[in-house]
Amino acid sequence: VSYTTLPPADFYTGSAAAFSIRKLSASASYCMKVRRDSDNATQDIGFQSDGVIDTGSLLSFVGAGTGYVQVWYNQVRPSGSLDTTMISGTSFNYPYIVTSGSLVTKNGKPAVYFNGTSGIGVNSQMNNMTDDSARWFTFAVGHVEDTTTRVMIRTVDNVAVLNIGQNIRRNATSMESIAYNAAGGAFTDAETTNPGTNQFIGYAERTTAAVQMYVNNTSNGSTATTGTPYSASAGMYLGFFGGTTTPSFPWSGSIQEVIHYGLDPASYDYRTNLTAQINGFYGTY
């Protein structure tokens, strides 16, 4: 893709976190920091002129081995944010983007692969993950390889360690989103459209009264929530629920893009247009 208009996060403004294998913001310098297994050296990998991660530099650096994603850079930094603009690997296995010298791809695009034992966790508190009424919405692109319950994206108050949302996850039969209230109550909305092991575009939103999951821009309706929604500055986990040695609910499959907004989805109605833009790049459905 060649950007003749603003990149997605610059056009659909207000995001708190943006991770991708392509450039989502014109101000982003690097996509990720990669560690090669041959000598554990690391290198920041930027973007090609078409906006995709610089695969030439990536493959040249990694060589014949495996390239692990040590840091996946957050391409946006909201005003007043305390985060250090990156997501970094935890103490267990890192996901990888190169294996045996070959680029990992899904549907023809580079992909970060989580093998069921890996995960990426935020390295500090991130502001603006919800608005004052605890509303948020999240986009993601990836695939999962089995029907085990697995978490793709989780947001959590990393001070009180309370759940804000298991924003997008997979259960035995479908994709779903779970929202929480301040008392710890959980409310699950499952989408009946099942992507199976195919690449999908997920979108989940949390209003003050409901949670709703979309798969490839399709939803079967929302689930009502009760109680006071939980609102806080937060941490974010990609590819797992938590844990520092053995990850719980680890993702098995790829994640290619995550864009999260701590905004009211009714006031910032990005779903249809941004999903279409994402689909135009990834060719998902």
PDB file of C-alpha atoms in Angstrom:
ATOM      1  CA  VAL A   1       0.000   0.000   0.000  1.00  0.00           C
ATOM      2  CA  SER A   2       1.215   3.470  -0.838  1.00  0.00           C
ATOM      3  CA  TYR A   3      -0.270   6.150   1.389  1.00  0.00           C
ATOM      4  CA  THR A   4      -1.744   8.942  -0.734  1.00  0.00           C
ATOM      5  CA  THR A   5      -3.968   9.846   2.238  1.00  0.00           C
ATOM      6  CA  LEU A   6      -3.216   9.880   5.939  1.00  0.00           C
ATOM      7  CA  PRO A   7      -2.291   6.529   7.533  1.00  0.00           C
ATOM      8  CA  PRO A   8      -5.170   4.920   9.484  1.00  0.00           C
ATOM      9  CA  ALA A   9      -4.285   6.114  12.996  1.00  0.00           C
ATOM     10  CA  ASP A  10      -3.760   9.664  11.730  1.00  0.00           C
ATOM     11  CA  PHE A  11      -7.095   9.711   9.907  1.00  0.00           C
ATOM     12  CA  TYR A  12      -9.117   7.845  12.550  1.00  0.00           C
ATOM     13  CA  THR A  13      -7.657   9.857  15.396  1.00  0.00           C
ATOM     14  CA  GLY A  14      -7.645   9.362  19.146  1.00  0.00           C
ATOM     15  CA  SER A  15      -6.222   5.854  19.455  1.00  0.00           C
ATOM     16  CA  ALA A  16      -4.340   4.920  22.614  1.00  0.00           C
ATOM     17  CA  ALA A  17      -2.451   1.955  21.164  1.00  0.00           C
ATOM     18  CA  ALA A  18      -1.562   0.960  17.604  1.00  0.00           C
ATOM     19  CA  PHE A  19       0.564  -2.093  16.783  1.00  0.00           C
ATOM     20  CA  SER A  20       0.925  -3.458  13.288  1.00  0.00           C
ATOM     21  CA  ILE A  21       3.148  -4.947  10.606  1.00  0.00           C
ATOM     22  CA  ARG A  22       2.457  -1.760   8.598  1.00  0.00           C
ATOM     23  CA  LYS A  23       2.769   1.945   9.296  1.00  0.00           C
ATOM     24  CA  LEU A  24      -0.344   3.233  11.047  1.00  0.00           C
ATOM     25  CA  SER A  25       0.975   6.706  11.838  1.00  0.00           C
ATOM     26  CA  ALA A  26       3.184   8.951   9.717  1.00  0.00           C
ATOM     27  CA  SER A  27       5.262   9.788  12.796  1.00  0.00           C
ATOM     28  CA  ALA A  28       6.209   6.150  13.465  1.00  0.00           C
ATOM     29  CA  SER A  29       9.893   5.450  12.876  1.00  0.00           C
ATOM     30  CA  TYR A  30      10.082   1.768  13.734  1.00  0.00           C
ATOM     31  CA  CYS A  31       7.725  -1.172  13.586  1.00  0.00           C
ATOM     32  CA  MET A  32       9.401  -3.504  16.069  1.00  0.00           C
ATOM     33  CA  LYS A  33      12.658  -4.537  17.691  1.00  0.00           C
ATOM     34  CA  VAL A  34      13.658  -8.046  16.614  1.00  0.00           C
ATOM     35  CA  ARG A  35      16.057 -10.440  18.332  1.00  0.00           C
ATOM     36  CA  ARG A  36      17.777 -13.098  16.239  1.00  0.00           C
ATOM     37  CA  ASP A  37      18.453 -16.445  17.838  1.00  0.00           C
ATOM     38  CA  SER A  38      21.914 -16.940  16.337  1.00  0.00           C
ATOM     39  CA  ASP A  39      23.608 -14.522  18.763  1.00  0.00           C
ATOM     40  CA  ASN A  40      20.694 -12.743  20.559  1.00  0.00           C
ATOM     41  CA  ALA A  41      21.551  -9.456  18.861  1.00  0.00           C
ATOM     42  CA  THR A  42      18.634  -7.034  18.443  1.00  0.00           C
ATOM     43  CA  GLN A  43      17.774  -4.486  15.781  1.00  0.00           C
ATOM     44  CA  ASP A  44      14.989  -1.963  15.253  1.00  0.00           C
ATOM     45  CA  ILE A  45      13.135  -2.649  12.006  1.00  0.00           C
ATOM     46  CA  GLY A  46      11.415   0.219  10.224  1.00  0.00           C
ATOM     47  CA  PHE A  47       9.113   0.438   7.230  1.00  0.00           C
ATOM     48  CA  GLN A  48       9.404   0.212   3.461  1.00  0.00           C
ATOM     49  CA  SER A  49       8.217   3.044   1.234  1.00  0.00           C
ATOM     50  CA  ASP A  50       4.899   1.232   0.795  1.00  0.00           C
ATOM     51  CA  GLY A  51       4.260   1.352   4.557  1.00  0.00           C
ATOM     52  CA  VAL A  52       4.886  -2.344   5.279  1.00  0.00           C
ATOM     53  CA  ILE A  53       7.578  -3.520   7.701  1.00  0.00           C
ATOM     54  CA  ASP A  54      10.999  -3.491   6.036  1.00  0.00           C
ATOM     55  CA  THR A  55      11.166  -7.173   5.178  1.00  0.00           C
ATOM     56  CA  GLY A  56      14.506  -6.819   3.371  1.00  0.00           C
ATOM     57  CA  SER A  57      16.258  -5.423   6.436  1.00  0.00           C
ATOM     58  CA  LEU A  58      14.422  -7.898   8.664  1.00  0.00           C
ATOM     59  CA  LEU A  59      15.445 -10.986   6.711  1.00  0.00           C
ATOM     60  CA  SER A  60      18.992  -9.735   6.219  1.00  0.00           C
ATOM     61  CA  PHE A  61      19.385  -9.182   9.952  1.00  0.00           C
ATOM     62  CA  VAL A  62      17.873 -12.495  11.076  1.00  0.00           C
ATOM     63  CA  GLY A  63      19.603 -14.653   8.479  1.00  0.00           C
ATOM     64  CA  ALA A  64      18.822 -18.374   8.461  1.00  0.00           C
ATOM     65  CA  GLY A  65      17.450 -18.529  11.989  1.00  0.00           C
ATOM     66  CA  THR A  66      14.458 -17.243  13.946  1.00  0.00           C
ATOM     67  CA  GLY A  67      13.571 -13.612  14.532  1.00  0.00           C
ATOM     68  CA  TYR A  68      11.674 -12.959  17.768  1.00  0.00           C
ATOM     69  CA  VAL A  69       9.612  -9.835  18.419  1.00  0.00           C
ATOM     70  CA  GLN A  70      11.305  -8.384  21.485  1.00  0.00           C
ATOM     71  CA  VAL A  71       9.483  -5.028  21.280  1.00  0.00           C
ATOM     72  CA  TRP A  72       6.409  -4.152  19.245  1.00  0.00           C
ATOM     73  CA  TYR A  73       6.283  -0.368  19.124  1.00  0.00           C
ATOM     74  CA  ASN A  74       3.140   1.555  19.891  1.00  0.00           C
ATOM     75  CA  GLN A  75       2.779   3.895  16.922  1.00  0.00           C
ATOM     76  CA  VAL A  76       0.720   6.473  18.823  1.00  0.00           C
ATOM     77  CA  ARG A  77       1.281   8.273  22.092  1.00  0.00           C
ATOM     78  CA  PRO A  78      -1.783  10.062  23.498  1.00  0.00           C
ATOM     79  CA  SER A  79      -1.269  13.416  25.159  1.00  0.00           C
ATOM     80  CA  GLY A  80      -0.151  12.920  28.753  1.00  0.00           C
ATOM     81  CA  SER A  81       0.490   9.221  28.266  1.00  0.00           C
ATOM     82  CA  LEU A  82       2.885   7.596  30.727  1.00  0.00           C
ATOM     83  CA  ASP A  83       3.710   4.633  28.517  1.00  0.00           C
ATOM     84  CA  THR A  84       7.069   4.351  26.800  1.00  0.00           C
ATOM     85  CA  THR A  85       5.409   3.790  23.417  1.00  0.00           C
ATOM     86  CA  MET A  86       6.145   0.097  23.250  1.00  0.00           C
ATOM     87  CA  ILE A  87       4.915  -3.345  24.112  1.00  0.00           C
ATOM     88  CA  SER A  88       7.698  -5.689  25.188  1.00  0.00           C
ATOM     89  CA  GLY A  89       8.019  -9.419  25.650  1.00  0.00           C
ATOM     90  CA  THR A  90       7.573 -10.883  29.116  1.00  0.00           C
ATOM     91  CA  SER A  91       9.809 -13.445  30.764  1.00  0.00           C
ATOM     92  CA  PHE A  92       8.449 -16.399  28.809  1.00  0.00           C
ATOM     93  CA  ASN A  93       8.760 -17.104  25.091  1.00  0.00           C
ATOM     94  CA  TYR A  94       8.580 -14.295  22.584  1.00  0.00           C
ATOM     95  CA  PRO A  95       6.432 -14.538  19.461  1.00  0.00           C
ATOM     96  CA  TYR A  96       8.334 -14.564  16.184  1.00  0.00           C
ATOM     97  CA  ILE A  97       8.083 -13.055  12.714  1.00  0.00           C
ATOM     98  CA  VAL A  98      10.847 -15.033  10.977  1.00  0.00           C
ATOM     99  CA  THR A  99      11.392 -18.788  11.280  1.00  0.00           C
ATOM    100  CA  SER A 100      14.255 -20.760   9.696  1.00  0.00           C
ATOM    101  CA  GLY A 101      15.093 -17.677   7.647  1.00  0.00           C
ATOM    102  CA  SER A 102      11.580 -17.318   6.180  1.00  0.00           C
ATOM    103  CA  LEU A 103       9.130 -14.501   6.812  1.00  0.00           C
ATOM    104  CA  VAL A 104       5.953 -15.564   8.630  1.00  0.00           C
ATOM    105  CA  THR A 105       2.905 -14.509   6.604  1.00  0.00           C
ATOM    106  CA  LYS A 106      -0.849 -14.850   6.752  1.00  0.00           C
ATOM    107  CA  ASN A 107      -2.938 -14.160   3.666  1.00  0.00           C
ATOM    108  CA  GLY A 108       0.135 -12.756   1.938  1.00  0.00           C
ATOM    109  CA  LYS A 109       1.059 -10.201   4.620  1.00  0.00           C
ATOM    110  CA  PRO A 110       3.736 -10.385   7.346  1.00  0.00           C
ATOM    111  CA  ALA A 111       2.456 -11.751  10.641  1.00  0.00           C
ATOM    112  CA  VAL A 112       3.648 -12.085  14.229  1.00  0.00           C
ATOM    113  CA  TYR A 113       3.230 -15.727  15.266  1.00  0.00           C
ATOM    114  CA  PHE A 114       2.232 -16.791  18.774  1.00  0.00           C
ATOM    115  CA  ASN A 115       2.833 -20.510  19.310  1.00  0.00           C
ATOM    116  CA  GLY A 116       0.659 -21.145  22.362  1.00  0.00           C
ATOM    117  CA  THR A 117       3.514 -20.515  24.817  1.00  0.00           C
ATOM    118  CA  SER A 118       4.272 -16.864  24.089  1.00  0.00           C
ATOM    119  CA  GLY A 119       2.812 -13.453  24.777  1.00  0.00           C
ATOM    120  CA  ILE A 120       3.565  -9.740  24.811  1.00  0.00           C
ATOM    121  CA  GLY A 121       2.758  -7.491  27.769  1.00  0.00           C
ATOM    122  CA  VAL A 122       2.774  -3.728  28.238  1.00  0.00           C
ATOM    123  CA  ASN A 123       5.890  -2.521  30.008  1.00  0.00           C
ATOM    124  CA  SER A 124       4.234   0.375  31.834  1.00  0.00           C
ATOM    125  CA  GLN A 125       0.887   2.008  32.511  1.00  0.00           C
ATOM    126  CA  MET A 126      -0.887   3.458  29.488  1.00  0.00           C
ATOM    127  CA  ASN A 127      -3.320   6.346  29.775  1.00  0.00           C
ATOM    128  CA  ASN A 128      -6.485   6.940  27.763  1.00  0.00           C
ATOM    129  CA  MET A 129      -7.341   3.237  27.489  1.00  0.00           C
ATOM    130  CA  THR A 130     -10.937   4.106  28.421  1.00  0.00           C
ATOM    131  CA  ASP A 131     -12.828   7.369  28.609  1.00  0.00           C
ATOM    132  CA  ASP A 132     -14.330   8.698  31.853  1.00  0.00           C
ATOM    133  CA  SER A 133     -17.349   6.424  31.392  1.00  0.00           C
ATOM    134  CA  ALA A 134     -15.179   3.332  30.785  1.00  0.00           C
ATOM    135  CA  ARG A 135     -16.014   3.140  27.082  1.00  0.00           C
ATOM    136  CA  TRP A 136     -13.586   1.681  24.560  1.00  0.00           C
ATOM    137  CA  PHE A 137     -13.381  -0.089  21.197  1.00  0.00           C
ATOM    138  CA  THR A 138     -10.718  -2.301  19.659  1.00  0.00           C
ATOM    139  CA  PHE A 139      -9.802  -3.515  16.157  1.00  0.00           C
ATOM    140  CA  ALA A 140      -7.554  -6.516  15.474  1.00  0.00           C
ATOM    141  CA  VAL A 141      -6.381  -8.696  12.591  1.00  0.00           C
ATOM    142  CA  GLY A 142      -5.097 -12.253  12.946  1.00  0.00           C
ATOM    143  CA  HIS A 143      -6.021 -15.921  13.026  1.00  0.00           C
ATOM    144  CA  VAL A 144      -6.213 -18.759  15.538  1.00  0.00           C
ATOM    145  CA  GLU A 145      -5.353 -22.377  14.823  1.00  0.00           C
ATOM    146  CA  ASP A 146      -7.607 -24.334  17.173  1.00  0.00           C
ATOM    147  CA  THR A 147     -10.778 -24.168  19.258  1.00  0.00           C
ATOM    148  CA  THR A 148      -9.131 -23.812  22.658  1.00  0.00           C
ATOM    149  CA  THR A 149     -10.101 -20.708  24.638  1.00  0.00           C
ATOM    150  CA  ARG A 150      -7.412 -18.146  23.857  1.00  0.00           C
ATOM    151  CA  VAL A 151      -7.036 -14.416  24.534  1.00  0.00           C
ATOM    152  CA  MET A 152      -5.991 -12.125  21.706  1.00  0.00           C
ATOM    153  CA  ILE A 153      -6.198  -8.767  23.536  1.00  0.00           C
ATOM    154  CA  ARG A 154      -6.747  -7.981  27.215  1.00  0.00           C
ATOM    155  CA  THR A 155      -6.800  -4.617  28.965  1.00  0.00           C
ATOM    156  CA  VAL A 156      -6.289  -4.487  32.712  1.00  0.00           C
ATOM    157  CA  ASP A 157      -5.751  -1.877  35.406  1.00  0.00           C
ATOM    158  CA  ASN A 158      -2.140  -2.592  36.243  1.00  0.00           C
ATOM    159  CA  VAL A 159      -2.392  -0.816  39.591  1.00  0.00           C
ATOM    160  CA  ALA A 160      -5.358  -2.668  41.109  1.00  0.00           C
ATOM    161  CA  VAL A 161      -5.027  -5.604  38.681  1.00  0.00           C
ATOM    162  CA  LEU A 162      -8.702  -5.429  37.778  1.00  0.00           C
ATOM    163  CA  ASN A 163     -10.030  -6.400  34.365  1.00  0.00           C
ATOM    164  CA  ILE A 164     -11.241  -3.722  32.009  1.00  0.00           C
ATOM    165  CA  GLY A 165     -11.866  -6.201  29.224  1.00  0.00           C
ATOM    166  CA  GLN A 166     -10.856  -9.377  27.525  1.00  0.00           C
ATOM    167  CA  ASN A 167     -11.375  -7.243  24.484  1.00  0.00           C
ATOM    168  CA  ILE A 168     -11.114  -9.984  21.859  1.00  0.00           C
ATOM    169  CA  ARG A 169     -10.784 -13.699  22.539  1.00  0.00           C
ATOM    170  CA  ARG A 170     -11.653 -17.092  21.082  1.00  0.00           C
ATOM    171  CA  ASN A 171     -13.724 -19.772  22.802  1.00  0.00           C
ATOM    172  CA  ALA A 172     -14.516 -23.293  21.583  1.00  0.00           C
ATOM    173  CA  THR A 173     -17.010 -22.132  18.963  1.00  0.00           C
ATOM    174  CA  SER A 174     -16.704 -18.414  18.267  1.00  0.00           C
ATOM    175  CA  MET A 175     -15.022 -15.070  18.785  1.00  0.00           C
ATOM    176  CA  GLU A 176     -16.173 -13.117  21.811  1.00  0.00           C
ATOM    177  CA  SER A 177     -15.615 -10.015  23.918  1.00  0.00           C
ATOM    178  CA  ILE A 178     -15.852  -9.769  27.695  1.00  0.00           C
ATOM    179  CA  ALA A 179     -16.424  -6.500  29.553  1.00  0.00           C
ATOM    180  CA  TYR A 180     -16.179  -5.981  33.308  1.00  0.00           C
ATOM    181  CA  ASN A 181     -17.755  -3.705  35.874  1.00  0.00           C
ATOM    182  CA  ALA A 182     -16.170  -2.182  38.964  1.00  0.00           C
ATOM    183  CA  ALA A 183     -17.377  -5.070  41.138  1.00  0.00           C
ATOM    184  CA  GLY A 184     -15.652  -7.607  38.926  1.00  0.00           C
ATOM    185  CA  GLY A 185     -18.803  -8.748  37.136  1.00  0.00           C
ATOM    186  CA  ALA A 186     -18.198 -10.147  33.631  1.00  0.00           C
ATOM    187  CA  PHE A 187     -20.447  -9.777  30.594  1.00  0.00           C
ATOM    188  CA  THR A 188     -19.749 -11.813  27.454  1.00  0.00           C
ATOM    189  CA  ASP A 189     -20.919 -11.163  23.914  1.00  0.00           C
ATOM    190  CA  ALA A 190     -20.222 -14.012  21.475  1.00  0.00           C
ATOM    191  CA  GLU A 191     -20.339 -13.511  17.712  1.00  0.00           C
ATOM    192  CA  THR A 192     -21.933 -16.395  15.816  1.00  0.00           C
ATOM    193  CA  THR A 193     -19.816 -15.812  12.707  1.00  0.00           C
ATOM    194  CA  ASN A 194     -16.965 -18.282  13.147  1.00  0.00           C
ATOM    195  CA  PRO A 195     -13.761 -17.558  11.191  1.00  0.00           C
ATOM    196  CA  GLY A 196     -12.365 -20.994  11.998  1.00  0.00           C
ATOM    197  CA  THR A 197      -8.641 -20.955  11.281  1.00  0.00           C
ATOM    198  CA  ASN A 198      -8.970 -18.213   8.649  1.00  0.00           C
ATOM    199  CA  GLN A 199      -7.661 -14.687   8.997  1.00  0.00           C
ATOM    200  CA  PHE A 200     -10.307 -12.400  10.504  1.00  0.00           C
ATOM    201  CA  ILE A 201     -10.879  -8.768  11.378  1.00  0.00           C
ATOM    202  CA  GLY A 202     -12.225  -8.470  14.905  1.00  0.00           C
ATOM    203  CA  TYR A 203     -13.905  -5.428  16.368  1.00  0.00           C
ATOM    204  CA  ALA A 204     -15.264  -5.140  19.905  1.00  0.00           C
ATOM    205  CA  GLU A 205     -16.872  -2.198  21.658  1.00  0.00           C
ATOM    206  CA  ARG A 206     -17.850  -1.389  25.194  1.00  0.00           C
ATOM    207  CA  THR A 207     -20.512   1.230  25.867  1.00  0.00           C
ATOM    208  CA  THR A 208     -21.765   2.148  29.331  1.00  0.00           C
ATOM    209  CA  ALA A 209     -24.616  -0.362  28.954  1.00  0.00           C
ATOM    210  CA  ALA A 210     -23.446  -3.094  26.564  1.00  0.00           C
ATOM    211  CA  VAL A 211     -20.591  -5.031  24.981  1.00  0.00           C
ATOM    212  CA  GLN A 212     -20.608  -6.156  21.348  1.00  0.00           C
ATOM    213  CA  MET A 213     -18.339  -8.320  19.172  1.00  0.00           C
ATOM    214  CA  TYR A 214     -18.040  -8.111  15.374  1.00  0.00           C
ATOM    215  CA  VAL A 215     -16.236 -10.557  13.073  1.00  0.00           C
ATOM    216  CA  ASN A 216     -15.511  -9.262   9.570  1.00  0.00           C
ATOM    217  CA  ASN A 217     -17.980  -6.439  10.218  1.00  0.00           C
ATOM    218  CA  THR A 218     -20.793  -8.839  11.155  1.00  0.00           C
ATOM    219  CA  SER A 219     -22.528  -8.990  14.535  1.00  0.00           C
ATOM    220  CA  ASN A 220     -25.592 -10.761  15.917  1.00  0.00           C
ATOM    221  CA  GLY A 221     -26.294  -8.013  18.426  1.00  0.00           C
ATOM    222  CA  SER A 222     -24.979  -6.796  21.761  1.00  0.00           C
ATOM    223  CA  THR A 223     -25.086  -8.078  25.338  1.00  0.00           C
ATOM    224  CA  ALA A 224     -26.353  -5.777  28.073  1.00  0.00           C
ATOM    225  CA  THR A 225     -24.092  -4.977  31.023  1.00  0.00           C
ATOM    226  CA  THR A 226     -25.053  -3.886  34.524  1.00  0.00           C
ATOM    227  CA  GLY A 227     -23.265  -2.111  37.328  1.00  0.00           C
ATOM    228  CA  THR A 228     -20.636   0.608  37.031  1.00  0.00           C
ATOM    229  CA  PRO A 229     -18.186  -0.042  34.169  1.00  0.00           C
ATOM    230  CA  TYR A 230     -14.565  -0.238  35.259  1.00  0.00           C
ATOM    231  CA  SER A 231     -12.452   2.702  34.111  1.00  0.00           C
ATOM    232  CA  ALA A 232      -8.742   3.262  34.633  1.00  0.00           C
ATOM    233  CA  SER A 233      -5.380   3.804  33.057  1.00  0.00           C
ATOM    234  CA  ALA A 234      -4.381   0.372  31.958  1.00  0.00           C
ATOM    235  CA  GLY A 235      -1.963  -2.214  30.809  1.00  0.00           C
ATOM    236  CA  MET A 236      -2.441  -4.246  27.642  1.00  0.00           C
ATOM    237  CA  TYR A 237      -1.601  -7.850  26.885  1.00  0.00           C
ATOM    238  CA  LEU A 238      -1.382  -9.239  23.369  1.00  0.00           C
ATOM    239  CA  GLY A 239      -1.666 -12.974  22.893  1.00  0.00           C
ATOM    240  CA  PHE A 240      -2.361 -14.040  26.484  1.00  0.00           C
ATOM    241  CA  PHE A 241      -4.395 -13.317  29.612  1.00  0.00           C
ATOM    242  CA  GLY A 242      -1.487 -13.009  32.020  1.00  0.00           C
ATOM    243  CA  GLY A 243       1.250 -14.891  33.843  1.00  0.00           C
ATOM    244  CA  THR A 244       5.011 -14.437  33.989  1.00  0.00           C
ATOM    245  CA  THR A 245       6.268 -17.972  33.450  1.00  0.00           C
ATOM    246  CA  THR A 246       3.451 -20.022  31.936  1.00  0.00           C
ATOM    247  CA  PRO A 247       0.983 -17.783  30.090  1.00  0.00           C
ATOM    248  CA  SER A 248      -2.730 -18.348  30.662  1.00  0.00           C
ATOM    249  CA  PHE A 249      -5.083 -18.555  27.651  1.00  0.00           C
ATOM    250  CA  PRO A 250      -2.152 -18.099  25.222  1.00  0.00           C
ATOM    251  CA  TRP A 251      -2.892 -17.286  21.587  1.00  0.00           C
ATOM    252  CA  SER A 252      -2.031 -19.948  19.031  1.00  0.00           C
ATOM    253  CA  GLY A 253      -1.836 -18.293  15.643  1.00  0.00           C
ATOM    254  CA  SER A 254      -0.986 -14.860  14.287  1.00  0.00           C
ATOM    255  CA  ILE A 255      -1.631 -11.255  15.213  1.00  0.00           C
ATOM    256  CA  GLN A 256      -0.988  -8.685  12.492  1.00  0.00           C
ATOM    257  CA  GLU A 257      -2.625  -5.514  13.755  1.00  0.00           C
ATOM    258  CA  VAL A 258      -4.223  -4.050  16.890  1.00  0.00           C
ATOM    259  CA  ILE A 259      -5.717  -0.552  17.207  1.00  0.00           C
ATOM    260  CA  HIS A 260      -7.350   0.372  20.503  1.00  0.00           C
ATOM    261  CA  TYR A 261      -9.395   3.461  21.359  1.00  0.00           C
ATOM    262  CA  GLY A 262     -10.448   4.632  24.813  1.00  0.00           C
ATOM    263  CA  LEU A 263     -13.341   6.551  23.333  1.00  0.00           C
ATOM    264  CA  ASP A 264     -17.125   6.409  23.075  1.00  0.00           C
ATOM    265  CA  PRO A 265     -17.904   4.234  20.014  1.00  0.00           C
ATOM    266  CA  ALA A 266     -21.133   6.146  19.428  1.00  0.00           C
ATOM    267  CA  SER A 267     -19.337   9.483  19.179  1.00  0.00           C
ATOM    268  CA  TYR A 268     -16.370   8.053  17.271  1.00  0.00           C
ATOM    269  CA  ASP A 269     -18.171   5.706  14.896  1.00  0.00           C
ATOM    270  CA  TYR A 270     -15.111   4.316  13.115  1.00  0.00           C
ATOM    271  CA  ARG A 271     -16.229   0.697  12.833  1.00  0.00           C
ATOM    272  CA  THR A 272     -17.591   0.508   9.291  1.00  0.00           C
ATOM    273  CA  ASN A 273     -15.061   2.740   7.572  1.00  0.00           C
ATOM    274  CA  LEU A 274     -11.946   1.645   9.442  1.00  0.00           C
ATOM    275  CA  THR A 275     -12.882  -2.022   9.092  1.00  0.00           C
ATOM    276  CA  ALA A 276     -13.243  -1.447   5.347  1.00  0.00           C
ATOM    277  CA  GLN A 277      -9.815   0.241   5.243  1.00  0.00           C
ATOM    278  CA  ILE A 278      -8.233  -2.604   7.176  1.00  0.00           C
ATOM    279  CA  ASN A 279      -9.896  -5.135   4.891  1.00  0.00           C
ATOM    280  CA  GLY A 280      -8.658  -3.228   1.849  1.00  0.00           C
ATOM    281  CA  PHE A 281      -5.102  -3.802   3.011  1.00  0.00           C
ATOM    282  CA  TYR A 282      -5.316  -7.351   4.325  1.00  0.00           C
ATOM    283  CA  GLY A 283      -7.936  -8.722   1.900  1.00  0.00           C
ATOM    284  CA  THR A 284      -9.600 -10.651   4.686  1.00  0.00           C
ATOM    285  CA  TYR A 285     -13.175 -11.042   3.399  1.00  0.00           C
TER     286      TYR A 285
END
